[in-house]
Tab-separated table of N, CA and C in Angstrom:
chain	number	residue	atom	x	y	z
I	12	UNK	N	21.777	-20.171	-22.315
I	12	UNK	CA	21.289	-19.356	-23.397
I	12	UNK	C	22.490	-18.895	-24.202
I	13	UNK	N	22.296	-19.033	-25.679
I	13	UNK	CA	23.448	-18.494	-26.336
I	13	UNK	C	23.526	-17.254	-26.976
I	14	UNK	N	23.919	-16.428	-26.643
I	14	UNK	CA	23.215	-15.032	-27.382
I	14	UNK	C	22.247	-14.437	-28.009
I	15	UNK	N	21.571	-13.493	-28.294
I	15	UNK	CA	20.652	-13.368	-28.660
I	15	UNK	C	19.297	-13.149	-27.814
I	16	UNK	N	18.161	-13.542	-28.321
I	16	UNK	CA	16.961	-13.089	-27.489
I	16	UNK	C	16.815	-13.913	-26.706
I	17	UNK	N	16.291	-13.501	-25.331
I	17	UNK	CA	15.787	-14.284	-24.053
I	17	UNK	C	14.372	-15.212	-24.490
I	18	UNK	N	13.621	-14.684	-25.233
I	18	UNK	CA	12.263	-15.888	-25.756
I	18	UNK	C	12.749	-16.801	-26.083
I	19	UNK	N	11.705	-17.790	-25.281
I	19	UNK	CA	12.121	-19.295	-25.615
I	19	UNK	C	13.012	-19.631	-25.288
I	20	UNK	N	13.984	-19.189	-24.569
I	20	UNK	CA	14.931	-19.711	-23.947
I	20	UNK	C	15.480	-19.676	-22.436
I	21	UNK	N	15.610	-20.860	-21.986
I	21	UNK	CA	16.161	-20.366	-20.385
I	21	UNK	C	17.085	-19.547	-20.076
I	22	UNK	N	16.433	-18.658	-19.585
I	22	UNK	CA	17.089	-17.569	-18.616
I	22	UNK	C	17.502	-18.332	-17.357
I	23	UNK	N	19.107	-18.193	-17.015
I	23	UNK	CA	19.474	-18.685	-15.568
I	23	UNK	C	19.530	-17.167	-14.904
I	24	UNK	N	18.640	-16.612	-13.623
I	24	UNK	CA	19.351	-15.894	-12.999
I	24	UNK	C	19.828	-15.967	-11.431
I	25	UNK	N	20.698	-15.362	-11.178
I	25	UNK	CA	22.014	-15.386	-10.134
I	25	UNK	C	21.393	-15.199	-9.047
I	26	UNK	N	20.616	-14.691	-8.737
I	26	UNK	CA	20.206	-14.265	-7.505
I	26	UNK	C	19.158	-15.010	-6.673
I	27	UNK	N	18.864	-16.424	-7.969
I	27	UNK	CA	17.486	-17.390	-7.500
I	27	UNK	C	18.096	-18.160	-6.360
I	28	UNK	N	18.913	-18.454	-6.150
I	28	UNK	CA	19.676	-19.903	-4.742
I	28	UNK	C	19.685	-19.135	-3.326
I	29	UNK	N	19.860	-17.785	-3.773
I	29	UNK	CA	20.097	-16.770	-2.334
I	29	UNK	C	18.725	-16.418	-1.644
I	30	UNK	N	17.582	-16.092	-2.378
I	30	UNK	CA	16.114	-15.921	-2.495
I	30	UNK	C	15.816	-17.422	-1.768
I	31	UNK	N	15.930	-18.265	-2.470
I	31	UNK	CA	14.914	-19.551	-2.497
I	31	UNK	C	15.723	-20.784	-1.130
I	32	UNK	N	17.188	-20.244	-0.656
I	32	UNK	CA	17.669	-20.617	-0.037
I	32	UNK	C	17.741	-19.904	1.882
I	33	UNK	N	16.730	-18.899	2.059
I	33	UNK	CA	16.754	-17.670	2.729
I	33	UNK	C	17.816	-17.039	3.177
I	34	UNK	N	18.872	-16.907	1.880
I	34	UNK	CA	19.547	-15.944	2.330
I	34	UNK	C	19.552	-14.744	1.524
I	35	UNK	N	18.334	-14.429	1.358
I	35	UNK	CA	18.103	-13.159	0.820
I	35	UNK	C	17.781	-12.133	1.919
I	36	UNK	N	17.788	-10.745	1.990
I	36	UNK	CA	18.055	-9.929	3.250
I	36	UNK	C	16.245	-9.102	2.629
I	37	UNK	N	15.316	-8.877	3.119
I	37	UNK	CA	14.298	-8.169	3.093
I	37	UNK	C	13.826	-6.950	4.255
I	38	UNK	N	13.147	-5.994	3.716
I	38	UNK	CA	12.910	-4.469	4.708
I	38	UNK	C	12.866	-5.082	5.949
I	39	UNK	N	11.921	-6.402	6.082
I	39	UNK	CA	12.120	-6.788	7.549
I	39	UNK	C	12.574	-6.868	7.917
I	40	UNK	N	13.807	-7.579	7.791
I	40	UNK	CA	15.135	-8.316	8.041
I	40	UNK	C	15.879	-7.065	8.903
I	41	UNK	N	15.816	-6.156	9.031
I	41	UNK	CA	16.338	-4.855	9.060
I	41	UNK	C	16.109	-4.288	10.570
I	42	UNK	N	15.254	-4.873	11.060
I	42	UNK	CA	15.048	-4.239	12.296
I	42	UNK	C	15.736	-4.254	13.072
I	43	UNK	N	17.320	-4.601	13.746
I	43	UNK	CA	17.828	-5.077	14.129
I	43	UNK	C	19.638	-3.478	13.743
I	44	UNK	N	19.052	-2.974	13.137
I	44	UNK	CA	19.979	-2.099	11.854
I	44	UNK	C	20.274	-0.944	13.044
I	45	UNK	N	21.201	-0.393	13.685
I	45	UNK	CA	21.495	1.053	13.909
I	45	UNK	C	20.885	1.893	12.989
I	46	UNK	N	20.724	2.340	12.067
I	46	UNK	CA	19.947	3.184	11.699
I	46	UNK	C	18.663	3.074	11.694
I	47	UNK	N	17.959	2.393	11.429
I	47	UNK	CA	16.485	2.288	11.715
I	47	UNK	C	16.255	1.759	13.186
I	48	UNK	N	16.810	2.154	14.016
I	48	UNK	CA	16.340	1.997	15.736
I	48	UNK	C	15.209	3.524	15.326
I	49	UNK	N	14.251	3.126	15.904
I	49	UNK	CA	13.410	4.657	15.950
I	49	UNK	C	12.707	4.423	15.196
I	50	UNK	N	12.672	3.924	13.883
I	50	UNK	CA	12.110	4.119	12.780
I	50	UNK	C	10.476	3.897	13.167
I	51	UNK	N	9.627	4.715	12.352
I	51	UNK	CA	8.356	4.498	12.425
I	51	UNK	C	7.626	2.968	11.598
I	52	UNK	N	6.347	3.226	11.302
I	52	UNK	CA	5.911	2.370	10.568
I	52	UNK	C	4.673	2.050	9.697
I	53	UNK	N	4.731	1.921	8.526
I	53	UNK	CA	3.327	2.494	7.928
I	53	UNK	C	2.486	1.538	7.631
I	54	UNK	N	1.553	1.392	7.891
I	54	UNK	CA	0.103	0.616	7.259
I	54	UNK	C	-0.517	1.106	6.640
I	55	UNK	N	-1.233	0.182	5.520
I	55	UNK	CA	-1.943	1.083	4.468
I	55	UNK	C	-3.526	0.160	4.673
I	56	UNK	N	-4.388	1.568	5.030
I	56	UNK	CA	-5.617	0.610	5.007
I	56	UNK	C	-6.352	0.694	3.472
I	57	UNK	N	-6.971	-0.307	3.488
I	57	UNK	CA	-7.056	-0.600	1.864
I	57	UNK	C	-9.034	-1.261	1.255
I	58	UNK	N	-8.737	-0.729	0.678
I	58	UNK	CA	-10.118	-0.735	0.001
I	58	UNK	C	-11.131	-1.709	-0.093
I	59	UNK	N	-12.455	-2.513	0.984
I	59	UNK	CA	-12.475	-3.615	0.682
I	59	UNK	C	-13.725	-4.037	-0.414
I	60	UNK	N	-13.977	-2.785	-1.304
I	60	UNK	CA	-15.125	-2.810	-2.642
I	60	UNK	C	-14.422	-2.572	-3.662
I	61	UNK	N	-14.118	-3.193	-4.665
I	61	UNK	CA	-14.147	-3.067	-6.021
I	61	UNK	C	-14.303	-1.974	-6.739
I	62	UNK	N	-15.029	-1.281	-6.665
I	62	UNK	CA	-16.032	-0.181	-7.171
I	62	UNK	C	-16.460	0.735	-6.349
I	63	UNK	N	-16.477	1.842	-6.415
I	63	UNK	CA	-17.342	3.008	-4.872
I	63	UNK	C	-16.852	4.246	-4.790
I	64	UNK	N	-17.912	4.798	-4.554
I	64	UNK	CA	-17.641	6.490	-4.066
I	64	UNK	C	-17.233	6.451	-2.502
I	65	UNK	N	-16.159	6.745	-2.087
I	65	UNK	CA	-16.134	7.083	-0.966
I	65	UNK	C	-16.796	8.219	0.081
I	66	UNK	N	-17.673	7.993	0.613
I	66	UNK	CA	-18.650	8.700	1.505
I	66	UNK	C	-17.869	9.566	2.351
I	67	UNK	N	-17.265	8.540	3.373
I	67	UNK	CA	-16.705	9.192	4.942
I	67	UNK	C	-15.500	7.934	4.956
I	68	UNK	N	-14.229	8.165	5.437
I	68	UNK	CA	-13.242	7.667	6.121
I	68	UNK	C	-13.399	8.242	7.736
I	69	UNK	N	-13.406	7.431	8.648
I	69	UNK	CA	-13.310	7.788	10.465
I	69	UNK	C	-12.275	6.859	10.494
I	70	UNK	N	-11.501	8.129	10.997
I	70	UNK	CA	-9.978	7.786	11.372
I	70	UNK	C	-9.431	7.883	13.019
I	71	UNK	N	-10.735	8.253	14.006
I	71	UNK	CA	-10.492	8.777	14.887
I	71	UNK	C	-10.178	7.912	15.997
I	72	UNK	N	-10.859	6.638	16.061
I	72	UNK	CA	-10.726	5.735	16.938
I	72	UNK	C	-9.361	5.147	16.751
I	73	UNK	N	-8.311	4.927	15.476
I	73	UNK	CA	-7.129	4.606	14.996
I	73	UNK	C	-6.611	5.608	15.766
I	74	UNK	N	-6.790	7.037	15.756
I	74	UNK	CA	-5.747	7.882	15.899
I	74	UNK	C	-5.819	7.889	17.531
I	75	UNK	N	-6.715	7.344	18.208
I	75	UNK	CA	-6.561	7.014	19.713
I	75	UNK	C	-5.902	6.091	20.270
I	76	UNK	N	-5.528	5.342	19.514
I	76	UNK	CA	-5.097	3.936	19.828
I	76	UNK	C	-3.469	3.962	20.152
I	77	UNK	N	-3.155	3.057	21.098
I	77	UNK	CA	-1.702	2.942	21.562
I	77	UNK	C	-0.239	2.502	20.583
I	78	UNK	N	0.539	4.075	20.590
I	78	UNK	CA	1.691	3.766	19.412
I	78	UNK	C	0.866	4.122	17.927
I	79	UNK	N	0.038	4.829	17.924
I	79	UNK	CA	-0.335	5.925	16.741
I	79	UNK	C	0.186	7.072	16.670
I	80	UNK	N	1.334	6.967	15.417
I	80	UNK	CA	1.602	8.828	15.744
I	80	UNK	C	0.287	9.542	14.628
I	81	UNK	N	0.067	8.924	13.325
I	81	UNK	CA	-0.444	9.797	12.515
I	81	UNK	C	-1.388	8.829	12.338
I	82	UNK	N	-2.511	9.450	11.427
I	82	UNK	CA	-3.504	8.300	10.280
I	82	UNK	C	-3.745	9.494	9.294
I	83	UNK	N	-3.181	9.180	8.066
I	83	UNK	CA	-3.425	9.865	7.109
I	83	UNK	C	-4.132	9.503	6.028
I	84	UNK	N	-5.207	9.890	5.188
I	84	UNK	CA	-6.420	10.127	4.056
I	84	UNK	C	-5.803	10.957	2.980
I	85	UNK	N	-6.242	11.108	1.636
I	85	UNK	CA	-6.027	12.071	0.816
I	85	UNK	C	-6.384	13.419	1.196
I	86	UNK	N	-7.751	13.295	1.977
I	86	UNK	CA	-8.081	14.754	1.966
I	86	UNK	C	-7.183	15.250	3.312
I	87	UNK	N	-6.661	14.695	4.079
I	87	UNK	CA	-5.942	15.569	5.404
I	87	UNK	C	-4.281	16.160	4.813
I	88	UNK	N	-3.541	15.139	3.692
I	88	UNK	CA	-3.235	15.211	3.238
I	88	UNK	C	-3.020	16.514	1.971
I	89	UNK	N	-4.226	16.684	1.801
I	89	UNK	CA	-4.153	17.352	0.390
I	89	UNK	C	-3.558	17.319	-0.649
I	90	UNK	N	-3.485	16.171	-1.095
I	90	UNK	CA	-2.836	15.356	-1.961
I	90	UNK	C	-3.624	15.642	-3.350
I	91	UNK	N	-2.384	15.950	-4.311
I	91	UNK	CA	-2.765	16.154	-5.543
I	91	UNK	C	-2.689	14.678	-6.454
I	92	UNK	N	-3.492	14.882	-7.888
I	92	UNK	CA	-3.325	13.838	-8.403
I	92	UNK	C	-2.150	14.067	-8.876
I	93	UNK	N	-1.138	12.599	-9.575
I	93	UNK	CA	0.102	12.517	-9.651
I	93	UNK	C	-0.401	11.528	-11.340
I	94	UNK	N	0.366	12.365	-12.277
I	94	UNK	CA	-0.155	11.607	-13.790
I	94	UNK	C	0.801	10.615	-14.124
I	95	UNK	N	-0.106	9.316	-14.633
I	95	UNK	CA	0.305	7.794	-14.729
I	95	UNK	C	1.673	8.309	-15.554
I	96	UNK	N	2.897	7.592	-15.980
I	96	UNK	CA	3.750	7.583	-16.653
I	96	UNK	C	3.364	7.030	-17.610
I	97	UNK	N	2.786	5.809	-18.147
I	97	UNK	CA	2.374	5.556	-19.718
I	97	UNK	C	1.522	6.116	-20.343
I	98	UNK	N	0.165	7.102	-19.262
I	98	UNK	CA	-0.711	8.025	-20.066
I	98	UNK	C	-0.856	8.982	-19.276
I	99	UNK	N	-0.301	10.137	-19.529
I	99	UNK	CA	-0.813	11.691	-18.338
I	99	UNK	C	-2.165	12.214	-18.331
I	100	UNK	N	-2.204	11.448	-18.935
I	100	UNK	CA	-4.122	12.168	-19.017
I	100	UNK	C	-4.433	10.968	-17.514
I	101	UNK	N	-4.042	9.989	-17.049
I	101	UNK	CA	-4.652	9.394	-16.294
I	101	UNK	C	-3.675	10.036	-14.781
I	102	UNK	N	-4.900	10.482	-14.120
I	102	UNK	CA	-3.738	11.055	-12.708
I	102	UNK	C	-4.376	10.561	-11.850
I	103	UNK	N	-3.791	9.854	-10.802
I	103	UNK	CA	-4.550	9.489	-9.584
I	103	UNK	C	-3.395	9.818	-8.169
I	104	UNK	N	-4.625	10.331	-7.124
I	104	UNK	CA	-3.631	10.486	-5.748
I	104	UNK	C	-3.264	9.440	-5.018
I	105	UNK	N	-1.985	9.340	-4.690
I	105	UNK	CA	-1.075	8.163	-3.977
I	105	UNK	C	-2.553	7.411	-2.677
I	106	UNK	N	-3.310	7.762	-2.509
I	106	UNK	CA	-4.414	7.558	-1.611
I	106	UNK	C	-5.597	7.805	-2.550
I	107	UNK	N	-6.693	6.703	-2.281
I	107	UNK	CA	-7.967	7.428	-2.962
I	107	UNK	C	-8.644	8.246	-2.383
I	108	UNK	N	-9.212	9.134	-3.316
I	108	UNK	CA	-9.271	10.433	-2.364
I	108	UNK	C	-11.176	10.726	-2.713
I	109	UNK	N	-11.869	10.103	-4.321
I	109	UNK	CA	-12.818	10.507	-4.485
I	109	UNK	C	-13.688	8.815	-4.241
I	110	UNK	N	-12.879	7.781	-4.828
I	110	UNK	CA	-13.440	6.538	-5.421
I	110	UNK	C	-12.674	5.822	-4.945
I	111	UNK	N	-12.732	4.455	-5.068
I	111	UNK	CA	-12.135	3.345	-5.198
I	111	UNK	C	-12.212	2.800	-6.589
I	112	UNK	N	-10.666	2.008	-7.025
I	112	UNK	CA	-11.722	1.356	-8.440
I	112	UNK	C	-10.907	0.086	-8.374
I	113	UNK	N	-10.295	-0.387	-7.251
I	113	UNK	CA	-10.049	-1.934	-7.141
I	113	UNK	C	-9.953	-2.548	-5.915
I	114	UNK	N	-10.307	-3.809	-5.641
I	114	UNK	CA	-10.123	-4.417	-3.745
I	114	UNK	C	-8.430	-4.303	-3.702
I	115	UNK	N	-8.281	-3.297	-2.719
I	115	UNK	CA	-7.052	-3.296	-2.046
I	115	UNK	C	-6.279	-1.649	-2.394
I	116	UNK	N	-6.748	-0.971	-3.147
I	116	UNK	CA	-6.595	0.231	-3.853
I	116	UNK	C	-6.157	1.051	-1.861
I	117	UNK	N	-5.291	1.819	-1.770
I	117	UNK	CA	-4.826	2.968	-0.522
I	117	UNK	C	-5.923	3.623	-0.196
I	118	UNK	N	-6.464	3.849	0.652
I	118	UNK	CA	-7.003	4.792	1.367
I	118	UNK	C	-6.679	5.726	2.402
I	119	UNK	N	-5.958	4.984	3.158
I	119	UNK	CA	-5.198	5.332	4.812
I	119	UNK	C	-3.936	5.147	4.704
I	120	UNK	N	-3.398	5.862	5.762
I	120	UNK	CA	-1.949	5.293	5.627
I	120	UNK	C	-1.888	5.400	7.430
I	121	UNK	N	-1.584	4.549	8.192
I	121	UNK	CA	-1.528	4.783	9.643
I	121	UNK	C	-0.110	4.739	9.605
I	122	UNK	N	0.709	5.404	10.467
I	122	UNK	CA	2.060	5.273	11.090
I	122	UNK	C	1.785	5.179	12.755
I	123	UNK	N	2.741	4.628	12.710
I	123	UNK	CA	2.843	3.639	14.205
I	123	UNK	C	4.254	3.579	14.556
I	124	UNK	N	4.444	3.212	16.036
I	124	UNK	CA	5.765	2.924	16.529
I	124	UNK	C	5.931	1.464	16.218
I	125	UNK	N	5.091	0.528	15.891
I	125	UNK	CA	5.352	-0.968	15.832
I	125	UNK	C	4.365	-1.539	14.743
I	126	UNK	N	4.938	-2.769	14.022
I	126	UNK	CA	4.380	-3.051	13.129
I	126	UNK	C	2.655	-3.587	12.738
I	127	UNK	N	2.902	-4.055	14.782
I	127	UNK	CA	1.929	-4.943	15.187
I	127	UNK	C	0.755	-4.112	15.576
I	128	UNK	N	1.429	-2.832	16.345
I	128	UNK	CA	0.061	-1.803	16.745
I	128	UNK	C	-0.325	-1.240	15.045
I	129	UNK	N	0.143	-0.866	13.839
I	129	UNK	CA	-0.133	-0.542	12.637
I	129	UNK	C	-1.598	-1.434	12.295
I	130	UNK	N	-1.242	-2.623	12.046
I	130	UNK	CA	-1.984	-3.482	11.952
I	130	UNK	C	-3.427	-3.409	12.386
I	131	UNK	N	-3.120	-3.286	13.525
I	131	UNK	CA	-4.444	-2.762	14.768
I	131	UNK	C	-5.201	-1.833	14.491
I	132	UNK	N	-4.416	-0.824	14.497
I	132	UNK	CA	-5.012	0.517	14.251
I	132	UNK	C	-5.909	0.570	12.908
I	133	UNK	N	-5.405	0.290	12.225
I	133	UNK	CA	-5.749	-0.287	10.155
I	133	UNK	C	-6.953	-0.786	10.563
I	134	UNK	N	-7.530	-1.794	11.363
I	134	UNK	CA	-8.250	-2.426	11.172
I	134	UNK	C	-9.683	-1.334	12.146
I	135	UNK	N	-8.867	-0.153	12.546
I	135	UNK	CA	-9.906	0.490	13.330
I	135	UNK	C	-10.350	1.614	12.574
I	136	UNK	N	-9.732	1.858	11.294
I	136	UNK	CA	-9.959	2.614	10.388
I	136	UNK	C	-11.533	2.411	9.829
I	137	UNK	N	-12.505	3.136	9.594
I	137	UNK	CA	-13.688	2.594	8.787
I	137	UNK	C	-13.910	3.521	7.695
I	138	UNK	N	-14.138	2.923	6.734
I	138	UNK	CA	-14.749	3.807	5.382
I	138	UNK	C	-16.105	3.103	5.204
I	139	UNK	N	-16.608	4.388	4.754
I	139	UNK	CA	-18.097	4.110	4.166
I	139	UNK	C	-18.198	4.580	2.928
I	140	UNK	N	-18.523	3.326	1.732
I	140	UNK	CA	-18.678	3.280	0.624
I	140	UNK	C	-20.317	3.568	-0.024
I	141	UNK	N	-20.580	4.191	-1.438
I	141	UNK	CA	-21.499	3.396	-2.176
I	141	UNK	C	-21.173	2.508	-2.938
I	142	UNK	N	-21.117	1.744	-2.990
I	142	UNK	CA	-20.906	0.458	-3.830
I	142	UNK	C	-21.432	0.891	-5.283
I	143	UNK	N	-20.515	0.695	-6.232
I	143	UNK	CA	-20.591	1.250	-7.558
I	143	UNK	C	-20.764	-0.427	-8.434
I	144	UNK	N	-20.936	-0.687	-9.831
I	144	UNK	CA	-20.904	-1.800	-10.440
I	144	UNK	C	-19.101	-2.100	-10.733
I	145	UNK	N	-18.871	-3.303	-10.368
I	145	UNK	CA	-17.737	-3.278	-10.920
I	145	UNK	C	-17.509	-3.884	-12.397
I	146	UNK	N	-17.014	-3.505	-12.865
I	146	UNK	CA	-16.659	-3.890	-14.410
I	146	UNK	C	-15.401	-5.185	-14.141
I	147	UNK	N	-15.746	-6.192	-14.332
I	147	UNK	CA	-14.861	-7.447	-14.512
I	147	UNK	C	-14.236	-7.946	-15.615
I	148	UNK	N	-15.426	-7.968	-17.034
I	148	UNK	CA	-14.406	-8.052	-18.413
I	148	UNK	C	-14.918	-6.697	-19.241
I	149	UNK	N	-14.372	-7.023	-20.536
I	149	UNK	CA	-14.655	-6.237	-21.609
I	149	UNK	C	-15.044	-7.095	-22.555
Protein backbone atom coordinates (compact mmCIF):
# COMPACT_ATOMS: atom_id res chain seq x y z
CA UNK A 1 0.00 0.00 0.00
CA UNK A 2 1.33 3.40 -0.84
CA UNK A 3 0.14 6.04 1.35
CA UNK A 4 -2.92 7.23 1.77
CA UNK A 5 -6.30 5.42 2.40
CA UNK A 6 -6.51 1.72 3.32
CA UNK A 7 -9.85 1.22 0.77
CA UNK A 8 -9.20 -0.77 -1.93
CA UNK A 9 -6.11 -1.53 -1.09
CA UNK A 10 -4.12 -4.37 0.53
CA UNK A 11 -3.52 -4.01 3.90
CA UNK A 12 -0.43 -6.36 4.94
CA UNK A 13 -0.68 -6.93 8.68
CA UNK A 14 2.29 -8.19 10.95
CA UNK A 15 0.80 -10.18 13.24
CA UNK A 16 -1.11 -12.63 10.50
CA UNK A 17 2.06 -15.56 10.22
CA UNK A 18 2.21 -15.67 14.19
CA UNK A 19 -1.82 -16.20 14.49
CA UNK A 20 -2.16 -18.49 11.44
CA UNK A 21 1.17 -20.25 12.21
CA UNK A 22 0.16 -21.11 16.13
CA UNK A 23 2.37 -19.08 17.52
CA UNK A 24 0.09 -16.78 18.80
CA UNK A 25 -0.22 -16.98 22.82
CA UNK A 26 -4.23 -16.96 23.88
CA UNK A 27 -6.08 -16.64 27.71
CA UNK A 28 -5.79 -20.37 27.41
CA UNK A 29 -2.48 -20.74 26.68
CA UNK A 30 -1.91 -19.34 30.17
CA UNK A 31 -2.67 -21.94 32.45
CA UNK A 32 0.52 -23.07 33.04
CA UNK A 33 1.49 -19.06 34.30
CA UNK A 34 2.62 -18.56 38.17
CA UNK A 35 0.26 -16.09 38.50
CA UNK A 36 -2.86 -17.56 37.52
CA UNK A 37 -2.18 -20.95 39.60
CA UNK A 38 -5.54 -20.51 41.66
CA UNK A 39 -7.25 -18.64 39.29
CA UNK A 40 -10.99 -19.21 39.11
CA UNK A 41 -13.21 -19.56 36.12
CA UNK A 42 -16.20 -18.12 34.50
CA UNK A 43 -18.99 -19.51 32.35
CA UNK A 44 -21.58 -17.61 30.96
CA UNK A 45 -24.89 -19.32 30.60
CA UNK A 46 -26.58 -17.88 27.70
CA UNK A 47 -29.83 -17.33 26.28
CA UNK A 48 -31.32 -20.09 24.15
CA UNK A 49 -34.65 -17.75 22.68
CA UNK A 50 -34.29 -14.93 20.59
CA UNK A 51 -36.95 -12.99 22.13
CA UNK A 52 -38.48 -13.47 25.95
CA UNK A 53 -39.39 -12.31 29.22
CA UNK A 54 -37.50 -14.03 31.61
CA UNK A 55 -39.81 -15.83 34.16
CA UNK A 56 -37.42 -17.75 36.70
CA UNK A 57 -33.54 -18.54 36.40
CA UNK A 58 -32.82 -21.94 39.01
CA UNK A 59 -29.47 -21.73 39.78
CA UNK A 60 -29.52 -24.13 42.58
CA UNK A 61 -28.69 -27.46 41.28
CA UNK A 62 -25.36 -25.52 39.51
CA UNK A 63 -24.59 -24.09 42.80
CA UNK A 64 -24.47 -27.81 44.24
CA UNK A 65 -22.36 -29.15 41.92
CA UNK A 66 -18.57 -30.12 42.37
CA UNK A 67 -15.91 -27.02 42.05
CA UNK A 68 -18.82 -24.30 42.11
CA UNK A 69 -17.80 -21.40 44.04
CA UNK A 70 -20.58 -18.88 42.80
CA UNK A 71 -23.59 -18.77 40.06
CA UNK A 72 -24.45 -15.39 39.50
CA UNK A 73 -27.95 -13.66 37.72
CA UNK A 74 -28.61 -9.93 37.46
CA UNK A 75 -30.95 -9.97 40.15
CA UNK A 76 -28.45 -11.66 42.96
CA UNK A 77 -26.18 -9.38 41.62
CA UNK A 78 -28.06 -6.22 41.65
CA UNK A 79 -26.80 -5.06 38.76
CA UNK A 80 -27.58 -1.76 37.35
CA UNK A 81 -28.13 -0.90 33.77
CA UNK A 82 -24.79 0.34 32.23
CA UNK A 83 -25.61 3.07 29.08
CA UNK A 84 -24.49 1.88 25.48
CA UNK A 85 -21.51 4.26 24.45
CA UNK A 86 -22.95 5.22 20.93
CA UNK A 87 -26.51 5.96 22.50
CA UNK A 88 -27.10 6.54 26.47
CA UNK A 89 -30.50 6.41 26.21
CA UNK A 90 -29.89 2.60 25.49
CA UNK A 91 -28.71 0.91 28.99
CA UNK A 92 -28.56 -2.65 29.46
CA UNK A 93 -27.18 -4.90 32.56
CA UNK A 94 -23.89 -6.84 31.89
CA UNK A 95 -26.51 -9.98 32.51
CA UNK A 96 -30.14 -9.97 31.36
CA UNK A 97 -31.94 -9.19 34.04
CA UNK A 98 -35.75 -8.46 32.61
CA UNK A 99 -35.63 -10.03 28.80
CA UNK A 100 -33.63 -11.57 26.43
CA UNK A 101 -33.40 -9.95 22.97
CA UNK A 102 -30.83 -12.29 21.18
CA UNK A 103 -29.71 -16.34 21.12
CA UNK A 104 -26.71 -16.23 23.24
CA UNK A 105 -27.39 -12.76 25.10
CA UNK A 106 -25.68 -13.44 29.38
CA UNK A 107 -27.82 -14.56 31.79
CA UNK A 108 -25.57 -16.50 34.36
CA UNK A 109 -22.30 -16.26 35.04
CA UNK A 110 -21.04 -19.61 36.99
CA UNK A 111 -17.44 -19.49 38.49
CA UNK A 112 -15.75 -22.63 39.03
CA UNK A 113 -12.36 -24.04 40.01
CA UNK A 114 -12.02 -25.70 36.41
CA UNK A 115 -12.99 -24.95 33.09
CA UNK A 116 -14.53 -28.29 32.55
CA UNK A 117 -16.73 -28.36 35.86
CA UNK A 118 -17.96 -24.47 34.50
CA UNK A 119 -19.21 -26.03 31.57
CA UNK A 120 -21.19 -28.57 33.60
CA UNK A 121 -22.56 -26.55 35.92
CA UNK A 122 -23.85 -23.93 32.84
CA UNK A 123 -25.58 -26.59 31.50
CA UNK A 124 -27.41 -27.20 35.00
CA UNK A 125 -28.48 -23.73 35.02
CA UNK A 126 -32.35 -23.51 33.79
CA UNK A 127 -34.27 -20.45 32.73
CA UNK A 128 -37.76 -20.26 32.02
CA UNK A 129 -38.80 -18.06 29.25
CA UNK A 130 -42.04 -16.56 27.51
CA UNK A 131 -41.13 -16.67 24.21
CA UNK A 132 -41.70 -13.19 22.72
CA UNK A 133 -41.86 -12.63 18.55
CA UNK A 134 -38.59 -12.16 17.32
CA UNK A 135 -38.08 -9.42 14.88
CA UNK A 136 -35.58 -10.75 12.07
CA UNK A 137 -35.74 -7.85 9.36
CA UNK A 138 -36.98 -4.41 8.97
Amino acid sequence: MTGGSILGNRVLRKEDPKFLTSGGKYVDDLNDEPLLQGALHVTYVRSSVAHGRILSIDTSDAESMPGVVAVFTAASLELQPVPAAFNPMVARTLLASDKVRYVGEPIAAVVTETREQGVDAAEAVIADYDVLEAFVDV
